[in-house]
Coordinates of C-alpha atoms in Angstrom, one line a residue:
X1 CA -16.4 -9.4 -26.8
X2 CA -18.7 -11.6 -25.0
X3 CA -18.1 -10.5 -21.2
X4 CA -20.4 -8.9 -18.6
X5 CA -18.6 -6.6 -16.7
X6 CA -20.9 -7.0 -13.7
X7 CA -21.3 -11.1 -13.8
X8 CA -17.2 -10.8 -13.0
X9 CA -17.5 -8.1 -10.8
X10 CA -19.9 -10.0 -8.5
X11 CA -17.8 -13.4 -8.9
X12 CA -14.7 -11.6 -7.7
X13 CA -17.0 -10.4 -4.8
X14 CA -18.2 -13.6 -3.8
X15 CA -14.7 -15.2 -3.7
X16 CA -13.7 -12.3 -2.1
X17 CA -16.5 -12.7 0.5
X18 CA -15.6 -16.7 0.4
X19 CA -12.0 -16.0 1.1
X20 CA -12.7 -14.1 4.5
X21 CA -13.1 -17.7 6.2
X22 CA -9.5 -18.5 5.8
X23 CA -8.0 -15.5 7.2
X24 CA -8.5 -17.4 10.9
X25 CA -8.0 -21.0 9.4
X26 CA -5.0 -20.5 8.1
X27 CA -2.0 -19.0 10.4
X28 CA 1.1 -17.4 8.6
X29 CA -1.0 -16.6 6.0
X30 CA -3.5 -13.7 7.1
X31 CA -2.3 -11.2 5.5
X32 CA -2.2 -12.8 2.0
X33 CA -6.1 -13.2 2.3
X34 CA -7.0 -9.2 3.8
X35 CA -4.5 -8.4 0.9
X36 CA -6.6 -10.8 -2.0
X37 CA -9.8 -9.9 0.1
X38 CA -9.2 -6.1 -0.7
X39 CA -8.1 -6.5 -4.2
X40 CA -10.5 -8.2 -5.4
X41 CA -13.1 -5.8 -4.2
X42 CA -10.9 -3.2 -5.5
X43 CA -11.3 -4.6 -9.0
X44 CA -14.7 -5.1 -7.9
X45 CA -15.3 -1.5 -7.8
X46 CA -13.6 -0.5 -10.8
X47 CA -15.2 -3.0 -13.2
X48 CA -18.5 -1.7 -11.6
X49 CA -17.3 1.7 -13.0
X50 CA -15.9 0.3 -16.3
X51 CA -19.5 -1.2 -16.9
X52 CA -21.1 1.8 -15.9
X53 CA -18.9 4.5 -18.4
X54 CA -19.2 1.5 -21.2
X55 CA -23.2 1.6 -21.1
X56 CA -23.4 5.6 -21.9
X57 CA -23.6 6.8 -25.2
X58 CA -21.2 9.2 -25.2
X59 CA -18.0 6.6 -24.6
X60 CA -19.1 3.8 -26.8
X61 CA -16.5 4.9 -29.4
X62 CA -13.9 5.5 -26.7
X63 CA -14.8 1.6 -25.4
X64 CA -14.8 0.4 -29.0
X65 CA -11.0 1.2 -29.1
X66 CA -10.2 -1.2 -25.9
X67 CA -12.2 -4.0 -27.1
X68 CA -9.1 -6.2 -27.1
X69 CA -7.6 -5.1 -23.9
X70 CA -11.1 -5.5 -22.1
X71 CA -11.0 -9.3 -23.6
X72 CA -7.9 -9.6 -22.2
X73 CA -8.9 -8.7 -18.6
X74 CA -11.7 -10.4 -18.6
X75 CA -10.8 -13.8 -20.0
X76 CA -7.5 -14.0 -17.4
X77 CA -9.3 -13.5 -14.8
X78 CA -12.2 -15.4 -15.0
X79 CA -9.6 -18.4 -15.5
X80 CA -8.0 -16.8 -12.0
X81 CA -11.1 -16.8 -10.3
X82 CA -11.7 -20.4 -11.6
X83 CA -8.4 -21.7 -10.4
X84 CA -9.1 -20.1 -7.0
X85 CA -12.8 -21.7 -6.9
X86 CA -11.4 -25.4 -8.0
X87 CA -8.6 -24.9 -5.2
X88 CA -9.8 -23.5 -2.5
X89 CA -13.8 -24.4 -2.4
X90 CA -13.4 -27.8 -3.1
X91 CA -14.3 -30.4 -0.6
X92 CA -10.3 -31.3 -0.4
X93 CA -10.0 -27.5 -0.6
X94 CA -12.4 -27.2 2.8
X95 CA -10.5 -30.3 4.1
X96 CA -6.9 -28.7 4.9
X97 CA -6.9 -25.1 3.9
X98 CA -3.3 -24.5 4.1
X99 CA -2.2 -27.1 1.7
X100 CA -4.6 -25.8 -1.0
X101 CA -3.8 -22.3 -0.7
X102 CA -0.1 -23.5 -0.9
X103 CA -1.3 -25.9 -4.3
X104 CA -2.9 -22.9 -5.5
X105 CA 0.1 -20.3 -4.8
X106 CA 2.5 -23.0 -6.2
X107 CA 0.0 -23.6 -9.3
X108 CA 0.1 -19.6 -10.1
X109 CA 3.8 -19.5 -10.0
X110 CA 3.9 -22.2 -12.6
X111 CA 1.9 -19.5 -14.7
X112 CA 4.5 -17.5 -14.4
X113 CA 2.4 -14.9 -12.0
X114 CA 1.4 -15.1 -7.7
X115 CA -1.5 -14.3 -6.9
X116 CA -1.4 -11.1 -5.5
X117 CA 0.9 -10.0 -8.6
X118 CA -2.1 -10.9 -10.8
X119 CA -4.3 -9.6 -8.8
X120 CA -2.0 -5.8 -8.9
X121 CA -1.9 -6.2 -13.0
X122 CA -5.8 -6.7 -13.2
X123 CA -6.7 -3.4 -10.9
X124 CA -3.8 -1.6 -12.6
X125 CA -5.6 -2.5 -16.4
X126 CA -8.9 -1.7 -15.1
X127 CA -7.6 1.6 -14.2
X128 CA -6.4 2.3 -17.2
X129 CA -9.5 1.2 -19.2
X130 CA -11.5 3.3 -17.2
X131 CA -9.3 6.6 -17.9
X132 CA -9.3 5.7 -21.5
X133 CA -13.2 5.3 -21.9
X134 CA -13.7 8.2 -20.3
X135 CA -11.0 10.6 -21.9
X136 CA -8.7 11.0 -19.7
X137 CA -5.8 8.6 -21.0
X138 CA -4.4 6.8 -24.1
X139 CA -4.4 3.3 -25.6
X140 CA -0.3 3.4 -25.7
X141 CA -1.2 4.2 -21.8
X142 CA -1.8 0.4 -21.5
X143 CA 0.9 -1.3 -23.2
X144 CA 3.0 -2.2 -20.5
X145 CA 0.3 -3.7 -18.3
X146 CA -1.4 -5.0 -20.7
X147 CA 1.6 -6.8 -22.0
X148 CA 1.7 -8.2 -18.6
X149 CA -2.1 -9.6 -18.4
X150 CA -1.2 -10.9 -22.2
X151 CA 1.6 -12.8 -21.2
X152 CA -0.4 -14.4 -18.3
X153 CA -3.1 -15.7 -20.5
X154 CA -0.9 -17.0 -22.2
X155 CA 0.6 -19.8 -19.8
X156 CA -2.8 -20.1 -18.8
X157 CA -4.3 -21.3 -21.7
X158 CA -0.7 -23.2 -22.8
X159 CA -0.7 -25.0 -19.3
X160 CA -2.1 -28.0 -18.2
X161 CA -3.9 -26.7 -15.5
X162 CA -5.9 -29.8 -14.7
X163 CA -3.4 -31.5 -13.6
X164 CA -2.1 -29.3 -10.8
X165 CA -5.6 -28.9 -9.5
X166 CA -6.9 -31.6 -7.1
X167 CA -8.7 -34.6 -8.8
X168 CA -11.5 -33.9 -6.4
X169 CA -12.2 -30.2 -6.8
X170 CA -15.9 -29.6 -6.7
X171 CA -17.8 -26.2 -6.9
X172 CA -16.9 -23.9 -4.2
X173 CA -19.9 -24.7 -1.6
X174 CA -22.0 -21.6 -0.8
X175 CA -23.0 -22.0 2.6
X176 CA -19.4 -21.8 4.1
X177 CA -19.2 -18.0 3.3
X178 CA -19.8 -15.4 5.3
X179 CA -22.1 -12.4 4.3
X180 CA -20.8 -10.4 1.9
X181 CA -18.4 -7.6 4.3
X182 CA -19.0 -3.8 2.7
X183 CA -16.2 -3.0 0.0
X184 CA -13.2 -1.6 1.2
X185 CA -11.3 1.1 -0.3
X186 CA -7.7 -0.4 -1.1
X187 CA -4.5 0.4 -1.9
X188 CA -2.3 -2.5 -2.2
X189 CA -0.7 -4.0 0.6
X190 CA 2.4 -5.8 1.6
X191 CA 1.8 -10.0 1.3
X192 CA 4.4 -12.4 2.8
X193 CA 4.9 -14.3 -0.4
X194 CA 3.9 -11.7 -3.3
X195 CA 7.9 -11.3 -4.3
X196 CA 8.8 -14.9 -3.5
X197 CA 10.7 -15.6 -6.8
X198 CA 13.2 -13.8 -5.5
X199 CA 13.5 -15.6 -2.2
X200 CA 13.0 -18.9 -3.5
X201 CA 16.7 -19.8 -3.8
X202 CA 17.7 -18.0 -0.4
X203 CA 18.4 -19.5 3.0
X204 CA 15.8 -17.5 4.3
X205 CA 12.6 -18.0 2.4
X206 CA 10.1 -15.8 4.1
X207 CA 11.9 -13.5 6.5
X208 CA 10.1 -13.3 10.2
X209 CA 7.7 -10.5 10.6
X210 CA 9.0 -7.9 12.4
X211 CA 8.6 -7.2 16.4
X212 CA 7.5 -4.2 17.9
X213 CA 10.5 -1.6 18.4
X214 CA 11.6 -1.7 21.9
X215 CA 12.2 1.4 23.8
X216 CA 14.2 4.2 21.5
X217 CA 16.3 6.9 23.3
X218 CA 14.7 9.9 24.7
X219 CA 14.9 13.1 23.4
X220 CA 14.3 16.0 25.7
X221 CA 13.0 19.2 24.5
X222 CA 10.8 17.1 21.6
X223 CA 7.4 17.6 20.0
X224 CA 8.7 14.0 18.9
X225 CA 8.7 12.6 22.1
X226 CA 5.8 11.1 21.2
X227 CA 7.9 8.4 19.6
X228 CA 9.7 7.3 22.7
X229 CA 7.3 8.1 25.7
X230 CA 5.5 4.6 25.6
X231 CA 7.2 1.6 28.2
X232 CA 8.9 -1.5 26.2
X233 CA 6.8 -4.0 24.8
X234 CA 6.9 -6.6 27.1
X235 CA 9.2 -9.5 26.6
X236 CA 8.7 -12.4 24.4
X237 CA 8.6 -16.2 25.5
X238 CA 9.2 -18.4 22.9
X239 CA 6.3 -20.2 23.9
X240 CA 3.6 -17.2 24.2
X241 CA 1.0 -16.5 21.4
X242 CA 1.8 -12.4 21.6
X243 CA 3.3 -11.4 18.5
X244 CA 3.1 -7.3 18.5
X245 CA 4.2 -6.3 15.3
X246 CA 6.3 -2.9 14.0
X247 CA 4.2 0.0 13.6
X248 CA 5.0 0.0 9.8
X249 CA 3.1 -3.1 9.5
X250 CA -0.1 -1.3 9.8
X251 CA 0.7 1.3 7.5
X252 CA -1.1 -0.5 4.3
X253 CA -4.2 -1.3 5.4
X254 CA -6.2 -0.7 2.4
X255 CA -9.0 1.1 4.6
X256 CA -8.6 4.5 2.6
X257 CA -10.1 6.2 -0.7
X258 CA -7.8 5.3 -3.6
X259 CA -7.4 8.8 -5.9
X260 CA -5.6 7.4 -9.2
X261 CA -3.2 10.0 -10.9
X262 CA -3.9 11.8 -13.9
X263 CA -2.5 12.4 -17.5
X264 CA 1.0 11.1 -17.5
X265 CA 2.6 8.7 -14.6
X266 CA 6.0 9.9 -15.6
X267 CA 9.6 7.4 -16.3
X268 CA 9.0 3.8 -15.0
X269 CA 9.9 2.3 -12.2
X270 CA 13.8 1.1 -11.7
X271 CA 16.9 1.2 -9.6
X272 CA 20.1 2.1 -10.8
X273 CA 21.7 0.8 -7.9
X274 CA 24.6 -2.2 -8.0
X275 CA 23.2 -5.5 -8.0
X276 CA 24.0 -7.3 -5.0
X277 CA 22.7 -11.6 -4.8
X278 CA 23.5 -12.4 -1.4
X279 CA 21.0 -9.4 -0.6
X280 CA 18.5 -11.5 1.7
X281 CA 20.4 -13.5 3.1
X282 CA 22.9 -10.3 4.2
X283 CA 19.7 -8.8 6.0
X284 CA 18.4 -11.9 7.7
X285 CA 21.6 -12.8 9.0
X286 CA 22.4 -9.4 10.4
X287 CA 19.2 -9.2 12.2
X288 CA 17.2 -7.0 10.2
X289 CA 13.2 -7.6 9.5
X290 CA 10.9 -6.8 6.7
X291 CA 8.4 -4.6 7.5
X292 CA 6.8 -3.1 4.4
X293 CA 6.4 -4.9 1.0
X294 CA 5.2 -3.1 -1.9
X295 CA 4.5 -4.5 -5.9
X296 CA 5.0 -1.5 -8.7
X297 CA 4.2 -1.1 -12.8
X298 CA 2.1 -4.1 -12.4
X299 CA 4.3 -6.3 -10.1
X300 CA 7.3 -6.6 -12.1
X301 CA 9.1 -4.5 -8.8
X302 CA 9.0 -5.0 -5.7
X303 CA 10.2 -2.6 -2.8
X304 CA 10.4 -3.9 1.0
X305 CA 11.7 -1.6 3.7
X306 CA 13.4 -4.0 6.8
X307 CA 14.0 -2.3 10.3
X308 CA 16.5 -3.9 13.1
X309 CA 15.3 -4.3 16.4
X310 CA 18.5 -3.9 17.8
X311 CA 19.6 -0.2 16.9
X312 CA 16.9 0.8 14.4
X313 CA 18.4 0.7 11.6
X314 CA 16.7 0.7 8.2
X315 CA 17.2 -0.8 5.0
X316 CA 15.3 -0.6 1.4
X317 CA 15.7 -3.7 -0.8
X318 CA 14.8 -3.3 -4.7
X319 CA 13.8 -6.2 -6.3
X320 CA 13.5 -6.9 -10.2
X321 CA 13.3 -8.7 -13.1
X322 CA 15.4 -8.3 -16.9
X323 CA 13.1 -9.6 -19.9
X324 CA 15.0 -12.7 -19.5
X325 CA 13.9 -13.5 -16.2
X326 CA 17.7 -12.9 -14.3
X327 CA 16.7 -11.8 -10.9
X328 CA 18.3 -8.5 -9.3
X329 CA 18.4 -7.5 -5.8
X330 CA 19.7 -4.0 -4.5
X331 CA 19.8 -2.7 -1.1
X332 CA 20.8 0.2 0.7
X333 CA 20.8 2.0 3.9
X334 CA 17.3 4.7 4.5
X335 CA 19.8 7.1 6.0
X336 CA 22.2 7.4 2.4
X337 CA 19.2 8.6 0.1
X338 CA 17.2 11.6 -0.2
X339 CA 13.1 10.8 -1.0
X340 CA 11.6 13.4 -3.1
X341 CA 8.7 13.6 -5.2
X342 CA 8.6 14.4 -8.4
X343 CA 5.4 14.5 -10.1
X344 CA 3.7 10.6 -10.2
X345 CA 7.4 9.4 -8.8
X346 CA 9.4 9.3 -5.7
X347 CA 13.3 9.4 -6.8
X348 CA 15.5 8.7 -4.5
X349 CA 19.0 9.3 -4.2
X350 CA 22.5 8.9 -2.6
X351 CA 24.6 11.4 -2.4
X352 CA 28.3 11.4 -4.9
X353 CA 31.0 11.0 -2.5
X354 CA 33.2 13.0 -5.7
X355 CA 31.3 15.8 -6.2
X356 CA 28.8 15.6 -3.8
X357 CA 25.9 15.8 -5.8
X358 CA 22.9 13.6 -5.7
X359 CA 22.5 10.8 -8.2
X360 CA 19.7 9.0 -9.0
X361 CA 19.7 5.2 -7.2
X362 CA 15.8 4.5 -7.8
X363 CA 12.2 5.6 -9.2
X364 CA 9.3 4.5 -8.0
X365 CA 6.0 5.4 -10.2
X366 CA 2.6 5.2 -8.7
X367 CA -0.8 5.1 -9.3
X368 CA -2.3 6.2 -6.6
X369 CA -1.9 9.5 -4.7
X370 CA -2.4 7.6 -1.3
X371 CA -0.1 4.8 -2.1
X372 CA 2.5 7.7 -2.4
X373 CA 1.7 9.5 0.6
X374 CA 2.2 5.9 2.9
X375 CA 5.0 5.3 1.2
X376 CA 6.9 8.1 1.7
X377 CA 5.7 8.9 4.9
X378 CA 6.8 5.2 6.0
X379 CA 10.1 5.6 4.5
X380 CA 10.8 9.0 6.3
X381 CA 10.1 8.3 9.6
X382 CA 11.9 5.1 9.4
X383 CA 15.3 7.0 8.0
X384 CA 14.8 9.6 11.0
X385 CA 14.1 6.7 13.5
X386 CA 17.6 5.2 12.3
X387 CA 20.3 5.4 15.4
X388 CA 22.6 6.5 12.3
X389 CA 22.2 10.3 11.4
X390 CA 22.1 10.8 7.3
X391 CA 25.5 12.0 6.4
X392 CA 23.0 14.0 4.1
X393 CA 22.0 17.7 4.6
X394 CA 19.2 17.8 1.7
X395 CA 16.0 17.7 3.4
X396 CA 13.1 15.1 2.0
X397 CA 10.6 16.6 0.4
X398 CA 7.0 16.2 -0.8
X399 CA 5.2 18.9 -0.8
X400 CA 6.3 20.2 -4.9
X401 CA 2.8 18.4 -5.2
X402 CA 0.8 19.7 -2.9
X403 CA -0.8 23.1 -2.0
X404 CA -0.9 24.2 1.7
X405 CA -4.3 24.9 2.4
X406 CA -4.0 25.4 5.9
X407 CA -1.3 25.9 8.8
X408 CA -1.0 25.5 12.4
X409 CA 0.3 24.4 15.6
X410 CA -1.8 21.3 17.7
X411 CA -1.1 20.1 20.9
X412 CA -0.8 16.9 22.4
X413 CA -0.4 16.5 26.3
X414 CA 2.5 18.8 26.6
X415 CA 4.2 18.3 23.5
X416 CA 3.5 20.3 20.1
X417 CA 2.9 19.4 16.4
X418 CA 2.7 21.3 13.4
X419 CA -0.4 20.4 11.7
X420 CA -1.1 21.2 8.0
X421 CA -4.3 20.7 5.7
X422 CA -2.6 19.4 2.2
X423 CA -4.5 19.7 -1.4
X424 CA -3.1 17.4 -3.9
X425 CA -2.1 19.3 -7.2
X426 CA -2.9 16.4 -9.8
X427 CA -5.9 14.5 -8.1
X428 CA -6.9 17.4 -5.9
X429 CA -7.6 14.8 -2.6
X430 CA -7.2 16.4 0.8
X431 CA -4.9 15.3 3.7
X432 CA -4.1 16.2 7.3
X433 CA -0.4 15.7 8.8
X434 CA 1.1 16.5 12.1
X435 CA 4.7 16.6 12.1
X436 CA 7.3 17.4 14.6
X437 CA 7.6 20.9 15.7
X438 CA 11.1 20.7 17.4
X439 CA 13.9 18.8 18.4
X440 CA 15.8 16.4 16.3
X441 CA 12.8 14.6 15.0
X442 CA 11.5 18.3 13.4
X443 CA 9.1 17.8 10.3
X444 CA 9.2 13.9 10.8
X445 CA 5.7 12.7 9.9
X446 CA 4.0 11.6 12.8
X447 CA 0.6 11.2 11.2
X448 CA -1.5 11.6 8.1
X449 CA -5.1 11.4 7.2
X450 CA -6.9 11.2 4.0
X451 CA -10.2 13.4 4.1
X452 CA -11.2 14.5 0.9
X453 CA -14.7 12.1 1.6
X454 CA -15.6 14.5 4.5
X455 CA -15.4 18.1 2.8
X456 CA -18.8 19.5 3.1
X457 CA -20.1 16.5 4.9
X458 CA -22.3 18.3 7.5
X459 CA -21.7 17.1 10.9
X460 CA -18.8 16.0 10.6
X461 CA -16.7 18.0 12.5
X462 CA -17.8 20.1 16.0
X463 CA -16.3 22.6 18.5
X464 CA -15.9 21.0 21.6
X465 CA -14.5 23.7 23.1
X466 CA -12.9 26.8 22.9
X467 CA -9.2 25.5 21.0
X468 CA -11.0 21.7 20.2
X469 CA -12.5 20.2 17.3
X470 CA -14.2 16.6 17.0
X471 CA -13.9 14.6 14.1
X472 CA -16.7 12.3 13.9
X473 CA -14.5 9.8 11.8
X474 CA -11.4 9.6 10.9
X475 CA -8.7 6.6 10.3
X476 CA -5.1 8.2 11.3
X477 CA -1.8 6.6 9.5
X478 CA 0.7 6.4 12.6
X479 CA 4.2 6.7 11.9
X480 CA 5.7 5.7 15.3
X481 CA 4.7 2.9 17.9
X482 CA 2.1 2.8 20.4
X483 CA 0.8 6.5 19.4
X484 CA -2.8 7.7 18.5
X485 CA -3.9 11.5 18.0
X486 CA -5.9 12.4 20.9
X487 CA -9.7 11.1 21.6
X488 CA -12.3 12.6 23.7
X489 CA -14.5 11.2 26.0
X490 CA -17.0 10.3 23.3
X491 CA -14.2 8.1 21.6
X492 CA -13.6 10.5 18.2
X493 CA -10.4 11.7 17.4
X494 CA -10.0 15.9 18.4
X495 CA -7.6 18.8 16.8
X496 CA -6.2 20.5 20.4
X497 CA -5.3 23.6 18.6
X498 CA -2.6 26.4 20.3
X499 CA -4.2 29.2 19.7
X500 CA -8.2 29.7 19.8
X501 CA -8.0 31.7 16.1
X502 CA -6.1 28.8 15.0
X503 CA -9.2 26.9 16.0
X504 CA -11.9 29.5 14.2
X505 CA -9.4 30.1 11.2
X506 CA -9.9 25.9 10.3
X507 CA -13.6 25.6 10.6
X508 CA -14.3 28.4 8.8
X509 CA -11.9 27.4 5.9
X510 CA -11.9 23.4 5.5
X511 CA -15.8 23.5 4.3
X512 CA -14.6 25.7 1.8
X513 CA -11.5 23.6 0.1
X514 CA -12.7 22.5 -4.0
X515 CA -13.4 18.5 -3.7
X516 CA -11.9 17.3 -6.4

């Protein structure tokens, strides 16, 4: 093994930091970029820590054991990083941006892998080399992704890849990059064209990005007002730049800690659902519009959640590959499953119109407690949201994996929320949530907040006043549109508690919860 762990860290850093200058040169295709742009500091970051574990005494045996898988990682994606350098920071490349990011995205799917895929399976296996060196996983842990990286080398050393490059490419040319931005946390986001195998022999290749939701229905007597107090967004000529986009858009934003799971990630991901081709095309046609797009076990599933503008109704669409490449597409209604977690895993499930029991339709594995929290939160709100009521009467749960660590009510305007402080059971990060205290919307997520980084940070929080706390920071996941948890006058986010103990009660116990 002839790699240093921190040469490739930096080189995925400075294209990274190179890549930044495309995300306003190239319309349609901003999101791709903040998506690579956050990866590859993401893999950054973790080959930082890899080099870091590998260099002390005490894991040099452990490290000795992934010799082969580390070879692996670092030989694909030096060639990835290569191919993005030839492409993209040529003088062609420079020339017209879109049509080499498009040469490059066509190039990797002649490797068999996109970009962003690759980019999913190189995090996942530095993960996982990470947990080994340091004792807290197995080498059979990495089989399955690193079966994926091997097959990926593979085609890239068996292909031609001259050839599909541009007879020009030069040496990407430093002085066109920006300073290097600080590293983001990341957890994976939701790319335009990161499932497009599956699309590629649809009508609709890359389905519209979805609008802002107009004005819902109003429910009286509502903590959950909040959803529906807000004016509709304004209307759209054809001709006008304004593109608002659905709140579920912003959800995966990568600006968040990322707390991987530990000891075993439980059963694989997989949907046991019919298969059903005409899938995409079905949802375009009738209107509906992806919102959320998210790669699992290293890319080889993909999970999008589409919301109609019309009536709010909202779809999940399961997409996967057999060993022999035959695509499969399944997609159901929000409002027919039940979303529980289980461990690592949210299963979900539709209800047995025989026996009325709830079978399995899909199980999604994850790596990251955060990943999970967004997901499920996302998916929640937008099955309560749906102008269909679940014929269901199991509730959706998540909590089997958390502790409560702290309970009350907060107010907002006139309207109340139930606001809990959440301690993961398996990484031990910290959360807030406010939910709905009544009405029809009760216990819908309105919005979460990681905050395991500011236990026992000293100034973090302050009393304001007598029922108020100020948060210094804090970076609020919104389940609903045109919302934000109240600010004060100084621009920081406040907890409007009920009751003044309420108030006491938190800051005297949140300093006090175990940081993992």
């Amino acid at each position: 093994m002839d790699w240093s762990l921190l040469d490739l860290s930096k080189e995925a850093e400075d294209v990274a930091s190179g890549l930044q200058i495309f995300v306003d040169t190239v319309p349609g295709y901003d999101r791709d970029f903040l998506a690579h742009i956050s990866a590859l500091f993401a893999i950054s970051a973790e080959l930082r820590r890899l080099d870091e574990l590998i260099s002390q005494r005490s894991h040099r045996r452990a490290a000795a054991k992934v010799t082969y898988e580390l070879d692996l990682l670092c030989s694909s994606m030096e060639m990835t990083l290569d191919a993005v350098n030839s492409d993209l920071f040529s003088v062609r490349g420079q020339a017209s941006p879109r049509r080499a990011y498009e040469h490059l995205c066509m190039h990797f799917g002649r490797e068999g892998r996109s970009f962003s895929g690759r980019l999913v399976a190189y995090q996942d296996l530095a993960v996982g080399l990470c947990d080994i060196v340091q004792g807290d996983g197995m080498i059979e842990d990495l089989d399955e992704v690193a079966a994926v990286v091997k097959g990926l080398k593979a085609r890239q050393l068996t292909l031609d890849t001259d050839k599909y490059r541009s007879p020009q490419a030069q040496p990407r040319i430093p002085s066109i990059r920006p300073s290097l931005r600080p590293n983001p946390p990341y957890v994976p986001q939701s790319p335009n064209t990161s499932s497009d195998d599956w699309d590629s022999d649809e009508m609709f290749a890359y389905p519209p990005t979805a609008p802002q939701a107009p004005l819902s229905p109003a429910f009286s007597n509502s903590s959950f007002e909040t959803y529906y107090s807000i004016p509709t967004s304004p209307s759209l000529d054809s001709n006008a730049s304004y593109s608002p986009i659905h709140w579920a858009n912003k959800i995966f934003d990568g600006m968040h800690a990322m707390t991987p799971f530990r000891g075993n990630l439980g059963q694989p991901t997989r949907c046991l659902g019919r298969d059903i081709p005409e899938a995409v095309n079905r949802l375009c046609a009738e209107g509906f519009l992806k919102v959320v797009e998210q790669p699992f076990d290293a890319a080889d599933a993909f999970v999008r959640l589409y919301w109609r503008p019309s009536d709010h109704r909202a779809r999940i669409l399961f997409l996967t590959k057999d060993r022999l490449g035959r695509r499969y597409r399944h997609c159901i209604p929000l409002t027919l499953l039940n979303i529980r977690r289980v461990g690592t895993c949210l299963q979900l499930s539709r209800g047995n119109q025989y026996d009325g029991r709830l079978d399995l339709w899909a199980n999604l594995r994850f790596t990251f407690y955060e990943r999970m929290v967004l997901f499920f939160c996302t998916a929640v709100a937008l099955k309560r949201q749906d102008a269909v009521d679940s014929p269901l009467q199991v509730e959706d749960y998540f909590q089997n994996g958390e502790d409560t660590e702290f309970a009350a009510e907060i107010e907002d305007d006139r309207y109340l929320h139930a606001f809990r402080v959440f301690k993961d059971t398996n990484t031990g990060a910290v959360r807030f949530e406010a939910t709905a205290r009544r009405g029809p919307m009760q216990k819908t997520p309105i919005w979460t907040a990681f905050v395991t980084q500011y236990i026992g940070l000293k100034g973090w929080m302050r009393r304001v006043g007598p029922k108020i706390i100020s948060l210094s920071a804090l970076h609020p996941y919104v389940f609903c549109d045109n919302y934000l948890p109240p600010k004060g006058r100084d621009g920081h986010f406040e907890l409007r508690f009920k009751l003044r103990q309420d108030c006491e009660d938190f800051l005297a116990i949140f300093p006090t919860i175990s940081a993992p």
